[in-house]
mmCIF file with all atom_site columns, C-alpha atoms in Angstrom:
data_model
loop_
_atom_site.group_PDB
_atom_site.id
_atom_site.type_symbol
_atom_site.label_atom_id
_atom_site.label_alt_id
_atom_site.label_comp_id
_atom_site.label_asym_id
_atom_site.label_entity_id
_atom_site.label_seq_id
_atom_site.pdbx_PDB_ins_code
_atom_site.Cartn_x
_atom_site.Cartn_y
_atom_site.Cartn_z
_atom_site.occupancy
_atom_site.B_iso_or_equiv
_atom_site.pdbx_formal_charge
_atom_site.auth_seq_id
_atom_site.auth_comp_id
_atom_site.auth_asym_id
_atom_site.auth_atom_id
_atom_site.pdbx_PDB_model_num
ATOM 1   C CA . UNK A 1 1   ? 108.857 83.118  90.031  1.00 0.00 ? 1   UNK A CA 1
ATOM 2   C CA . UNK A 1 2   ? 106.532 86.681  88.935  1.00 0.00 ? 2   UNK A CA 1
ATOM 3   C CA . UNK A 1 3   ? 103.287 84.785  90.172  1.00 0.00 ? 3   UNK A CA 1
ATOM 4   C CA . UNK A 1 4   ? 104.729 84.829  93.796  1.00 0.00 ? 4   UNK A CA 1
ATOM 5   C CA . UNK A 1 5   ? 106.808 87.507  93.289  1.00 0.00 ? 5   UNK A CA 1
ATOM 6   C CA . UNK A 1 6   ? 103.204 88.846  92.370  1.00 0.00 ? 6   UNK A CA 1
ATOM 7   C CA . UNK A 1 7   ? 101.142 87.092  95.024  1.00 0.00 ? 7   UNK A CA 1
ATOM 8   C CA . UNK A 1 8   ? 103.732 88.700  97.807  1.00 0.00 ? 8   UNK A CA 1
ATOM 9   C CA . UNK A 1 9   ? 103.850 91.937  96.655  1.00 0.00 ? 9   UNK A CA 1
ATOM 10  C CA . UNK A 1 10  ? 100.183 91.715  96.744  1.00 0.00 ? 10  UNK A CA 1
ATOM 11  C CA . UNK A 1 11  ? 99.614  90.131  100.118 1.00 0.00 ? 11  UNK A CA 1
ATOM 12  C CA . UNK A 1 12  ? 102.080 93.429  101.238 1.00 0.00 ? 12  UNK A CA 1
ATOM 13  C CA . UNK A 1 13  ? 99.427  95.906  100.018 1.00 0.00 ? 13  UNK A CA 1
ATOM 14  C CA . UNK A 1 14  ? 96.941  94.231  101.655 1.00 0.00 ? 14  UNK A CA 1
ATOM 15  C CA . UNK A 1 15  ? 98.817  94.413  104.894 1.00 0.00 ? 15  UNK A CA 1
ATOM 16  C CA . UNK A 1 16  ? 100.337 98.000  104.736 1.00 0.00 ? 16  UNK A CA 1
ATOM 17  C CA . UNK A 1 17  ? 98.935  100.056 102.089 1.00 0.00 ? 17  UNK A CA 1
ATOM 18  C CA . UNK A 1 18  ? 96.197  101.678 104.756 1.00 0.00 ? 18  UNK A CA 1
ATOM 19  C CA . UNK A 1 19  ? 98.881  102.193 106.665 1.00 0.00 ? 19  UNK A CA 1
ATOM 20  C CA . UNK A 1 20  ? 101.783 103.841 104.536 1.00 0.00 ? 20  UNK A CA 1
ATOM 21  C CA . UNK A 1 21  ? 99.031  106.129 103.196 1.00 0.00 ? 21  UNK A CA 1
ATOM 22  C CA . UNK A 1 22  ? 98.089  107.170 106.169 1.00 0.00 ? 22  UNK A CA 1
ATOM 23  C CA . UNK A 1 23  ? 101.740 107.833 106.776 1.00 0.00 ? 23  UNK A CA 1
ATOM 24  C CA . UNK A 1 24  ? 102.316 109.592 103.667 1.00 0.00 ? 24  UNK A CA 1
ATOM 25  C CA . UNK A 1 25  ? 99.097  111.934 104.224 1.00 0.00 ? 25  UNK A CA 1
ATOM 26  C CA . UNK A 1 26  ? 100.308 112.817 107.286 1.00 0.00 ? 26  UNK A CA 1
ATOM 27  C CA . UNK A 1 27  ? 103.128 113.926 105.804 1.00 0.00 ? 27  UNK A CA 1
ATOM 28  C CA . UNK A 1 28  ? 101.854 115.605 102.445 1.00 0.00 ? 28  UNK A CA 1
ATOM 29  C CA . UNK A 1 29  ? 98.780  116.960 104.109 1.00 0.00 ? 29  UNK A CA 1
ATOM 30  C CA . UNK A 1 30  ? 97.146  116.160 100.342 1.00 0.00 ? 30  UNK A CA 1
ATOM 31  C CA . UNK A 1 31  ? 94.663  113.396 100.180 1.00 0.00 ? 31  UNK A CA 1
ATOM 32  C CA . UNK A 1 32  ? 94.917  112.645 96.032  1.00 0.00 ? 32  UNK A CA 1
ATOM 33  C CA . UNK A 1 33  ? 99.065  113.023 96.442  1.00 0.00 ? 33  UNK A CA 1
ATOM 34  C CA . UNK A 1 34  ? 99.104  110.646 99.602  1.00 0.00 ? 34  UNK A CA 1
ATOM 35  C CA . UNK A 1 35  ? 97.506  108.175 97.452  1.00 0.00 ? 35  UNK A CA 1
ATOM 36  C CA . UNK A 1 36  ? 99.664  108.536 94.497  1.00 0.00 ? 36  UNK A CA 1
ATOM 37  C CA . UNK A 1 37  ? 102.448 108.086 96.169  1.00 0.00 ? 37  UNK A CA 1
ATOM 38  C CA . UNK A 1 38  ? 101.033 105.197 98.479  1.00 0.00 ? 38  UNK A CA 1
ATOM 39  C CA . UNK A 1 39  ? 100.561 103.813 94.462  1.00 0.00 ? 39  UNK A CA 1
ATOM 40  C CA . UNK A 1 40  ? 103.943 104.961 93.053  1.00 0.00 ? 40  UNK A CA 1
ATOM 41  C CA . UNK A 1 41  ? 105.505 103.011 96.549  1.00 0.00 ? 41  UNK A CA 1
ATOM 42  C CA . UNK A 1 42  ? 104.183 99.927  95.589  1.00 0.00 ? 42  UNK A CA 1
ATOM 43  C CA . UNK A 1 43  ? 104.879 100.030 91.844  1.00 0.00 ? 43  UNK A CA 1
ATOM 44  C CA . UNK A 1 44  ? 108.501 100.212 93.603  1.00 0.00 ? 44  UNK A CA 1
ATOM 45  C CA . UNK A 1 45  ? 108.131 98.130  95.832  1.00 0.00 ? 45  UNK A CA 1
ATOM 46  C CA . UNK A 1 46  ? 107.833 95.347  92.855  1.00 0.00 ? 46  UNK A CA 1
ATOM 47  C CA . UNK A 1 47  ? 110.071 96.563  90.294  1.00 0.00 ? 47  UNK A CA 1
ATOM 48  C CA . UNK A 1 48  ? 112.592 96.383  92.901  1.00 0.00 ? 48  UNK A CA 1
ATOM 49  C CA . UNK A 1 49  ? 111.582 93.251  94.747  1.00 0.00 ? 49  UNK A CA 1
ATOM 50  C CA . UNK A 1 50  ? 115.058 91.578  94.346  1.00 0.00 ? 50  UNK A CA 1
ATOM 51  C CA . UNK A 1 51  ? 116.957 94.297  95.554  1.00 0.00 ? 51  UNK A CA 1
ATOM 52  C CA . UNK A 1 52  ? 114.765 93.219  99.222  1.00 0.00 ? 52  UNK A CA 1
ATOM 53  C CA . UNK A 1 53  ? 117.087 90.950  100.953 1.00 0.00 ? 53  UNK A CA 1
ATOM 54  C CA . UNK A 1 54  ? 115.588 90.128  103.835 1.00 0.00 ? 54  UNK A CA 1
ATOM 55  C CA . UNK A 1 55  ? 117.970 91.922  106.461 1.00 0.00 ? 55  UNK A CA 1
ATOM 56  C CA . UNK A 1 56  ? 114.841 94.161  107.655 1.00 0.00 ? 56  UNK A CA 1
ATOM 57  C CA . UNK A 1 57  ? 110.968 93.331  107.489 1.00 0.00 ? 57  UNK A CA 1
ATOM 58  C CA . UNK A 1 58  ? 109.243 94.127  104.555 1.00 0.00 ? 58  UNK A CA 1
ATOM 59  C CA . UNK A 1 59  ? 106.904 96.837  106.518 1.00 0.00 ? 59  UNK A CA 1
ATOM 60  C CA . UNK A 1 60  ? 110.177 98.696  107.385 1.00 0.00 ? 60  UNK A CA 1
ATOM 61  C CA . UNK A 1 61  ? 112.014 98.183  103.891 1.00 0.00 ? 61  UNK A CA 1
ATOM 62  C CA . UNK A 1 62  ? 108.235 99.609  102.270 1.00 0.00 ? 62  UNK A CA 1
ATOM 63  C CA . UNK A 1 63  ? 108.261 102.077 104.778 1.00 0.00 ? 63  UNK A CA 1
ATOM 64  C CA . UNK A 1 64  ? 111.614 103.357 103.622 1.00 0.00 ? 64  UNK A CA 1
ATOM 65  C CA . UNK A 1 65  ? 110.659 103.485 100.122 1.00 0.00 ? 65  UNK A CA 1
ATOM 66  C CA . UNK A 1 66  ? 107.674 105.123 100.952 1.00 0.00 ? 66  UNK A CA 1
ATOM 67  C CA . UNK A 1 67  ? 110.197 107.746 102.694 1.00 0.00 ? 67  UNK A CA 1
ATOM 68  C CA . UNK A 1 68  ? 111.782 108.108 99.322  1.00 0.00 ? 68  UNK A CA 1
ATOM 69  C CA . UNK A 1 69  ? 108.987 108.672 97.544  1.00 0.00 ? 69  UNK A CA 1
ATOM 70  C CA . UNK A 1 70  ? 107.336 111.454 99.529  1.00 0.00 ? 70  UNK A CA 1
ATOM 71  C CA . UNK A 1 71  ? 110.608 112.953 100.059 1.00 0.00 ? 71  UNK A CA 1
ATOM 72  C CA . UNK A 1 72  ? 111.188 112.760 96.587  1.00 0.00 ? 72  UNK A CA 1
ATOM 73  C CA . UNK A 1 73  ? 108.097 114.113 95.843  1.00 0.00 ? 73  UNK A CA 1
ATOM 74  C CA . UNK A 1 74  ? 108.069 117.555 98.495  1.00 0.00 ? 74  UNK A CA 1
ATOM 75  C CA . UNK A 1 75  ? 111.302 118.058 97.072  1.00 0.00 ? 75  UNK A CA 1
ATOM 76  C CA . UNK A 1 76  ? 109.865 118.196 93.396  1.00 0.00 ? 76  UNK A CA 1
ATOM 77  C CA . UNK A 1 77  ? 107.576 121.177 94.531  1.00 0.00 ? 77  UNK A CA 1
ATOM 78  C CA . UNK A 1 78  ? 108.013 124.114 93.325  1.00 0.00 ? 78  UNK A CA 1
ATOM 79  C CA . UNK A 1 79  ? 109.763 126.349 95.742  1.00 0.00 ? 79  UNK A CA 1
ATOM 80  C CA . UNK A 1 80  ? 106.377 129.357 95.412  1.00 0.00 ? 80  UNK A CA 1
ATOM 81  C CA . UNK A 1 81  ? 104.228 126.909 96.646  1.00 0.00 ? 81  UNK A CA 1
ATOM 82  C CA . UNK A 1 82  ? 106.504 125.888 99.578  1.00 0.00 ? 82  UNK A CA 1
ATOM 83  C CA . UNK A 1 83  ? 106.268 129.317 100.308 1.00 0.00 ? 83  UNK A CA 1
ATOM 84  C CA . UNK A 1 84  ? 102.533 129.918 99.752  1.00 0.00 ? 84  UNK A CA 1
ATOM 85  C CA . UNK A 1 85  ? 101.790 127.178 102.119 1.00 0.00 ? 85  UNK A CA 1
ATOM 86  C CA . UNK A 1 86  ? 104.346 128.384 104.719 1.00 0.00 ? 86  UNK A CA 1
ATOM 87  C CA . UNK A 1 87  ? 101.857 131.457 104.682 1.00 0.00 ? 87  UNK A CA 1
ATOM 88  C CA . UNK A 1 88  ? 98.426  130.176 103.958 1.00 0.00 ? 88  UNK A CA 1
ATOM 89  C CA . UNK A 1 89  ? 96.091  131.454 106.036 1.00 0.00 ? 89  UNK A CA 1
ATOM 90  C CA . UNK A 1 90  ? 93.315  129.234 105.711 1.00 0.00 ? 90  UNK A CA 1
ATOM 91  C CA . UNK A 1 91  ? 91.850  126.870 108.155 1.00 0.00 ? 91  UNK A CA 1
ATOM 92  C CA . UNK A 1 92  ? 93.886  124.113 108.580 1.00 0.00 ? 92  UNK A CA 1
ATOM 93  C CA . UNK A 1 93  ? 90.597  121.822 109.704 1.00 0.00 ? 93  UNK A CA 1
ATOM 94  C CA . UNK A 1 94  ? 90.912  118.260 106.925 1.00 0.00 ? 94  UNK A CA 1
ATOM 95  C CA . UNK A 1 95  ? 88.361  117.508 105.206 1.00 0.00 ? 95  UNK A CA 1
ATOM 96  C CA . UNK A 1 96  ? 85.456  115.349 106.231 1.00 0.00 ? 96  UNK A CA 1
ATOM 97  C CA . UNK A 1 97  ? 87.325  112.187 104.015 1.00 0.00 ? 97  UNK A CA 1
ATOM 98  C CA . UNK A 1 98  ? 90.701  112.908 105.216 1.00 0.00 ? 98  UNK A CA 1
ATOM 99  C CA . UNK A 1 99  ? 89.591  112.823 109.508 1.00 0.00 ? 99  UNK A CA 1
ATOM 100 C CA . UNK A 1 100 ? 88.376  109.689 108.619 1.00 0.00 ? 100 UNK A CA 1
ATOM 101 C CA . UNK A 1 101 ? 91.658  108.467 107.212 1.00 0.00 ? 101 UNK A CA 1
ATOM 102 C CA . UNK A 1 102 ? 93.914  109.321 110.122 1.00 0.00 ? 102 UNK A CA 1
ATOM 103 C CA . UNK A 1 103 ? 91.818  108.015 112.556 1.00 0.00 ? 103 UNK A CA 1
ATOM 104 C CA . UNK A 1 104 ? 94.339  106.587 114.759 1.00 0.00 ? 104 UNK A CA 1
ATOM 105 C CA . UNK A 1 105 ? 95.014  110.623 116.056 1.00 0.00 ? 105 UNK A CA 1
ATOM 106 C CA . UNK A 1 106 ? 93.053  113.590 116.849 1.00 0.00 ? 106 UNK A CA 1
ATOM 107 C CA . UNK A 1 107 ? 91.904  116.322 114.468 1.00 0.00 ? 107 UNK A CA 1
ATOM 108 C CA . UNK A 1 108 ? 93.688  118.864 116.731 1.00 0.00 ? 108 UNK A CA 1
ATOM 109 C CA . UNK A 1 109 ? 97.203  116.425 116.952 1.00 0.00 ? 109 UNK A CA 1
ATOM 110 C CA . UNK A 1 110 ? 97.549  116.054 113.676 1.00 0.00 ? 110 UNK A CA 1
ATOM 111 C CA . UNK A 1 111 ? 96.769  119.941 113.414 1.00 0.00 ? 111 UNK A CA 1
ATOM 112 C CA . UNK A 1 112 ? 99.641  120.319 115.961 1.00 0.00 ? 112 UNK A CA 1
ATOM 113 C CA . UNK A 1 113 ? 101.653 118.150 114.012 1.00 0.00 ? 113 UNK A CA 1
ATOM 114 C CA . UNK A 1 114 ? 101.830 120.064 110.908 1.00 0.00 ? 114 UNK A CA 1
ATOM 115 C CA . UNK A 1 115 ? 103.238 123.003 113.053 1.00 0.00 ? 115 UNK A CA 1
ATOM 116 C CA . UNK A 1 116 ? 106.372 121.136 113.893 1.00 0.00 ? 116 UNK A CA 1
ATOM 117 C CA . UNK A 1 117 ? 109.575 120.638 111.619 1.00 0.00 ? 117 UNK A CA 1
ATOM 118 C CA . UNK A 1 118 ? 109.240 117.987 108.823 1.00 0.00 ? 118 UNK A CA 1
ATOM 119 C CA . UNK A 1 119 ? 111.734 115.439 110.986 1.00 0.00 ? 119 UNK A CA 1
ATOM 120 C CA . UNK A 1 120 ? 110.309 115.691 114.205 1.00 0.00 ? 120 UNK A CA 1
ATOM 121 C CA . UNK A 1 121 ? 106.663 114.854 112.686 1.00 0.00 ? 121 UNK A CA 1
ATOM 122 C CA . UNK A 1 122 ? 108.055 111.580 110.764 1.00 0.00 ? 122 UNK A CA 1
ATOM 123 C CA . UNK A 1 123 ? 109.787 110.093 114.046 1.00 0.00 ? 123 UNK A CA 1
ATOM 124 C CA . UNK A 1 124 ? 106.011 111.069 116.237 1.00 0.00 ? 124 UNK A CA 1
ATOM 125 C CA . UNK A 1 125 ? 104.310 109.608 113.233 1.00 0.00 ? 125 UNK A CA 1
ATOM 126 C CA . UNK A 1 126 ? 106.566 106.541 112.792 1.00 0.00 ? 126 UNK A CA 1
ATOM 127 C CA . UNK A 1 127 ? 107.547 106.072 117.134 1.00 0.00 ? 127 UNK A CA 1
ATOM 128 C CA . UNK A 1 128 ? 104.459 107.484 118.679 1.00 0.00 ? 128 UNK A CA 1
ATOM 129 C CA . UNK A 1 129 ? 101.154 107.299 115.624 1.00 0.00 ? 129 UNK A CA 1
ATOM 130 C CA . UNK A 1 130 ? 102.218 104.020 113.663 1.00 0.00 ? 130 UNK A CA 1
ATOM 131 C CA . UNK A 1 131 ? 104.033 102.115 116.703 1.00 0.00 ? 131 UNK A CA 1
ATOM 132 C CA . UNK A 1 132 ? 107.235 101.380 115.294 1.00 0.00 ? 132 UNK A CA 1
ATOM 133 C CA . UNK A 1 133 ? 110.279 100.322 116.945 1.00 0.00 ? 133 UNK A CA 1
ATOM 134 C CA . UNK A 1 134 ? 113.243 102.682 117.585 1.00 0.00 ? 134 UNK A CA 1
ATOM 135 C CA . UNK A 1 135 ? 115.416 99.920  115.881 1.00 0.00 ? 135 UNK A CA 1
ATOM 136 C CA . UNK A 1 136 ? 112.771 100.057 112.446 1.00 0.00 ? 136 UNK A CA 1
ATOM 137 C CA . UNK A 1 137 ? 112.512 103.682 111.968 1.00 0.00 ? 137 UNK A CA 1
ATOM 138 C CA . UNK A 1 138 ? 116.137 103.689 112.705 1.00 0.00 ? 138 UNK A CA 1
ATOM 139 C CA . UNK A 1 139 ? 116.227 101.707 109.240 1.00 0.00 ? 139 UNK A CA 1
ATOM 140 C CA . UNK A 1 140 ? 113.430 103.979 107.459 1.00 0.00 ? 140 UNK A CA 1
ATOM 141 C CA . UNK A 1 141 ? 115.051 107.293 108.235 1.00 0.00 ? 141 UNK A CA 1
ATOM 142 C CA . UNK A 1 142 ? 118.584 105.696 107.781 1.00 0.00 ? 142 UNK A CA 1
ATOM 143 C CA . UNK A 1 143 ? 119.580 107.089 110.903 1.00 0.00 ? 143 UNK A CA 1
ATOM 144 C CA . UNK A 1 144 ? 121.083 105.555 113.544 1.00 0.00 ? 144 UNK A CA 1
ATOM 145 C CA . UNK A 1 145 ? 119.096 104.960 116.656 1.00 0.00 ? 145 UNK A CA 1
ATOM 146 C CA . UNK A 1 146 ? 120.419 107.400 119.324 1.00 0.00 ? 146 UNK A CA 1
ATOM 147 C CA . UNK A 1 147 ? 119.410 109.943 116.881 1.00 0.00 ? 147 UNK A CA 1
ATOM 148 C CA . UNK A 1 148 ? 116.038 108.431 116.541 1.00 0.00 ? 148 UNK A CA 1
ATOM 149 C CA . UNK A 1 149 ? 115.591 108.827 120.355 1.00 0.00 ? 149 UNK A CA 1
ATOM 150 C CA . UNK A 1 150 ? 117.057 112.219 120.503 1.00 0.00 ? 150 UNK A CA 1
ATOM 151 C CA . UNK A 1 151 ? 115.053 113.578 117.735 1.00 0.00 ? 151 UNK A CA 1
ATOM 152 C CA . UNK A 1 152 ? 111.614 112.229 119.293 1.00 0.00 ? 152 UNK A CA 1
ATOM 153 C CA . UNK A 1 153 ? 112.563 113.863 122.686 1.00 0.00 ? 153 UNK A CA 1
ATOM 154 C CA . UNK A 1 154 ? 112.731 117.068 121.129 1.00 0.00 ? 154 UNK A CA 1
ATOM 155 C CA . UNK A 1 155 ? 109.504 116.680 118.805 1.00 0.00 ? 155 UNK A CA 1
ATOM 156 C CA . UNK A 1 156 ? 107.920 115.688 121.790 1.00 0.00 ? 156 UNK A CA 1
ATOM 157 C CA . UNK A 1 157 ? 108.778 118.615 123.357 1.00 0.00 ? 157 UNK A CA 1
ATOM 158 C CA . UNK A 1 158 ? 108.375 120.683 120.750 1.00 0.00 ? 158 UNK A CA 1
ATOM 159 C CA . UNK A 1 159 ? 104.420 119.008 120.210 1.00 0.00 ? 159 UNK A CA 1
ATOM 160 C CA . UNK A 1 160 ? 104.310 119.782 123.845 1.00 0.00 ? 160 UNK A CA 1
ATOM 161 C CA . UNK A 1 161 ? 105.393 123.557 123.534 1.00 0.00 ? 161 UNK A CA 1
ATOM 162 C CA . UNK A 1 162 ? 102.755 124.035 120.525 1.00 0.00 ? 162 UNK A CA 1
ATOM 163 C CA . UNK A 1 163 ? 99.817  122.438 122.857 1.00 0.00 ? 163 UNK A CA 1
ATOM 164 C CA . UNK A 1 164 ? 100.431 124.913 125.914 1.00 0.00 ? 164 UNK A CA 1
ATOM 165 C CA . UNK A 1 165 ? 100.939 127.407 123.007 1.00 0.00 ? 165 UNK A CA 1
ATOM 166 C CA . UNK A 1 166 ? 97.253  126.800 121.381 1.00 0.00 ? 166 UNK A CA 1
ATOM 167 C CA . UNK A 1 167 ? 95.988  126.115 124.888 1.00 0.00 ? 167 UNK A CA 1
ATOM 168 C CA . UNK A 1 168 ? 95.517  122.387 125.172 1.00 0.00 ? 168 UNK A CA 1
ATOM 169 C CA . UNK A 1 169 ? 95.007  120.870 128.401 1.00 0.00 ? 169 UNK A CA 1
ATOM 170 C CA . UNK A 1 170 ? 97.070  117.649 128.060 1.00 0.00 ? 170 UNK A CA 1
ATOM 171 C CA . UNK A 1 171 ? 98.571  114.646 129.867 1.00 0.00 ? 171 UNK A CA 1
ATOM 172 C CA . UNK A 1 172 ? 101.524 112.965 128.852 1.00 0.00 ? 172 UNK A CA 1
ATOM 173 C CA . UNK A 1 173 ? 99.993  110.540 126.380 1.00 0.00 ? 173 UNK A CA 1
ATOM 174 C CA . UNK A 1 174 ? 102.715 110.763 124.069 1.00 0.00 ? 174 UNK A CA 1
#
């Protein structure tokens, strides 16, 4: 029973540990957090492999721990540096390392993205940047799904507002 509980949880990783750290740097906006918390998910992931019943895929029920854990984690923060980052005025550019990671978007989106409200940039990232279904990040978020498709209208509106703002010439691509 551990050796495939073992082999699973390791053919998981394999399949989605790119991809939930890319999630989770888009959200922390730190490359050594994103991937200890892409590590702390999957140490998770198989101490609580028998709470995973089966009523979701496993990308969506890792996804939602990885949701946990980053939440978790922002919330841990001290409140001074939530505040210093609210107001740091350095350049926002990634590093060369971290571009590289999140190359599924654009330097200046995912500069755009960090401008809009914590919620609205998880439902882009999870509806628009990873390709998820209203119905899975529904079950991530633990929201239902009209709110999943109300929130992503106005973070798409709001993305849109902060293009015309910084002067981006865009087309609906979202």
């Amino acid at each position: 029973m551990l050796d495939a509980k073992k082999r699973e949880v390791e053919e998981w990783y394999t399949l989605y540990s790119e991809s939930i750290f890319k999630y989770i740097f888009m959200m922390t906006h730190d490359y050594q957090q994103a991937e200890d918390l892409t590590q702390e998910t999957f140490v998770k992931v198989f101490v609580h492999y028998d709470s995973f019943h089966r009523n979701s895929s496993p990308k969506t029920w890792i996804y939602r721990i990885a949701h946990n854990v980053t939440v978790d984690a922002q919330r841990k923060k001290k409140p001074l540096l939530k505040v210093k980052e609210f107001f740091q005025t350095a350049d926002p550019k990634p590093l060369p390392e971290e571009v590289v990671t999140i190359r599924e978007s654009s330097v200046e989106l995912f500069q755009l993205l960090q401008k809009l409200k914590s919620n609205y940039r998880e439902v882009i990232v999870f509806r628009k940047v990873k390709g998820l279904s209203t119905k899975e990040t529904a079950e991530i978020l633990q929201w239902s799904e009209s709110k999943v498709k109300m929130t992503l209208n106005r973070a798409l509106t709001a993305l849109e507002k902060e293009m015309e703002k910084e002067g981006y010439k865009y087309e609906k691509f979202i």
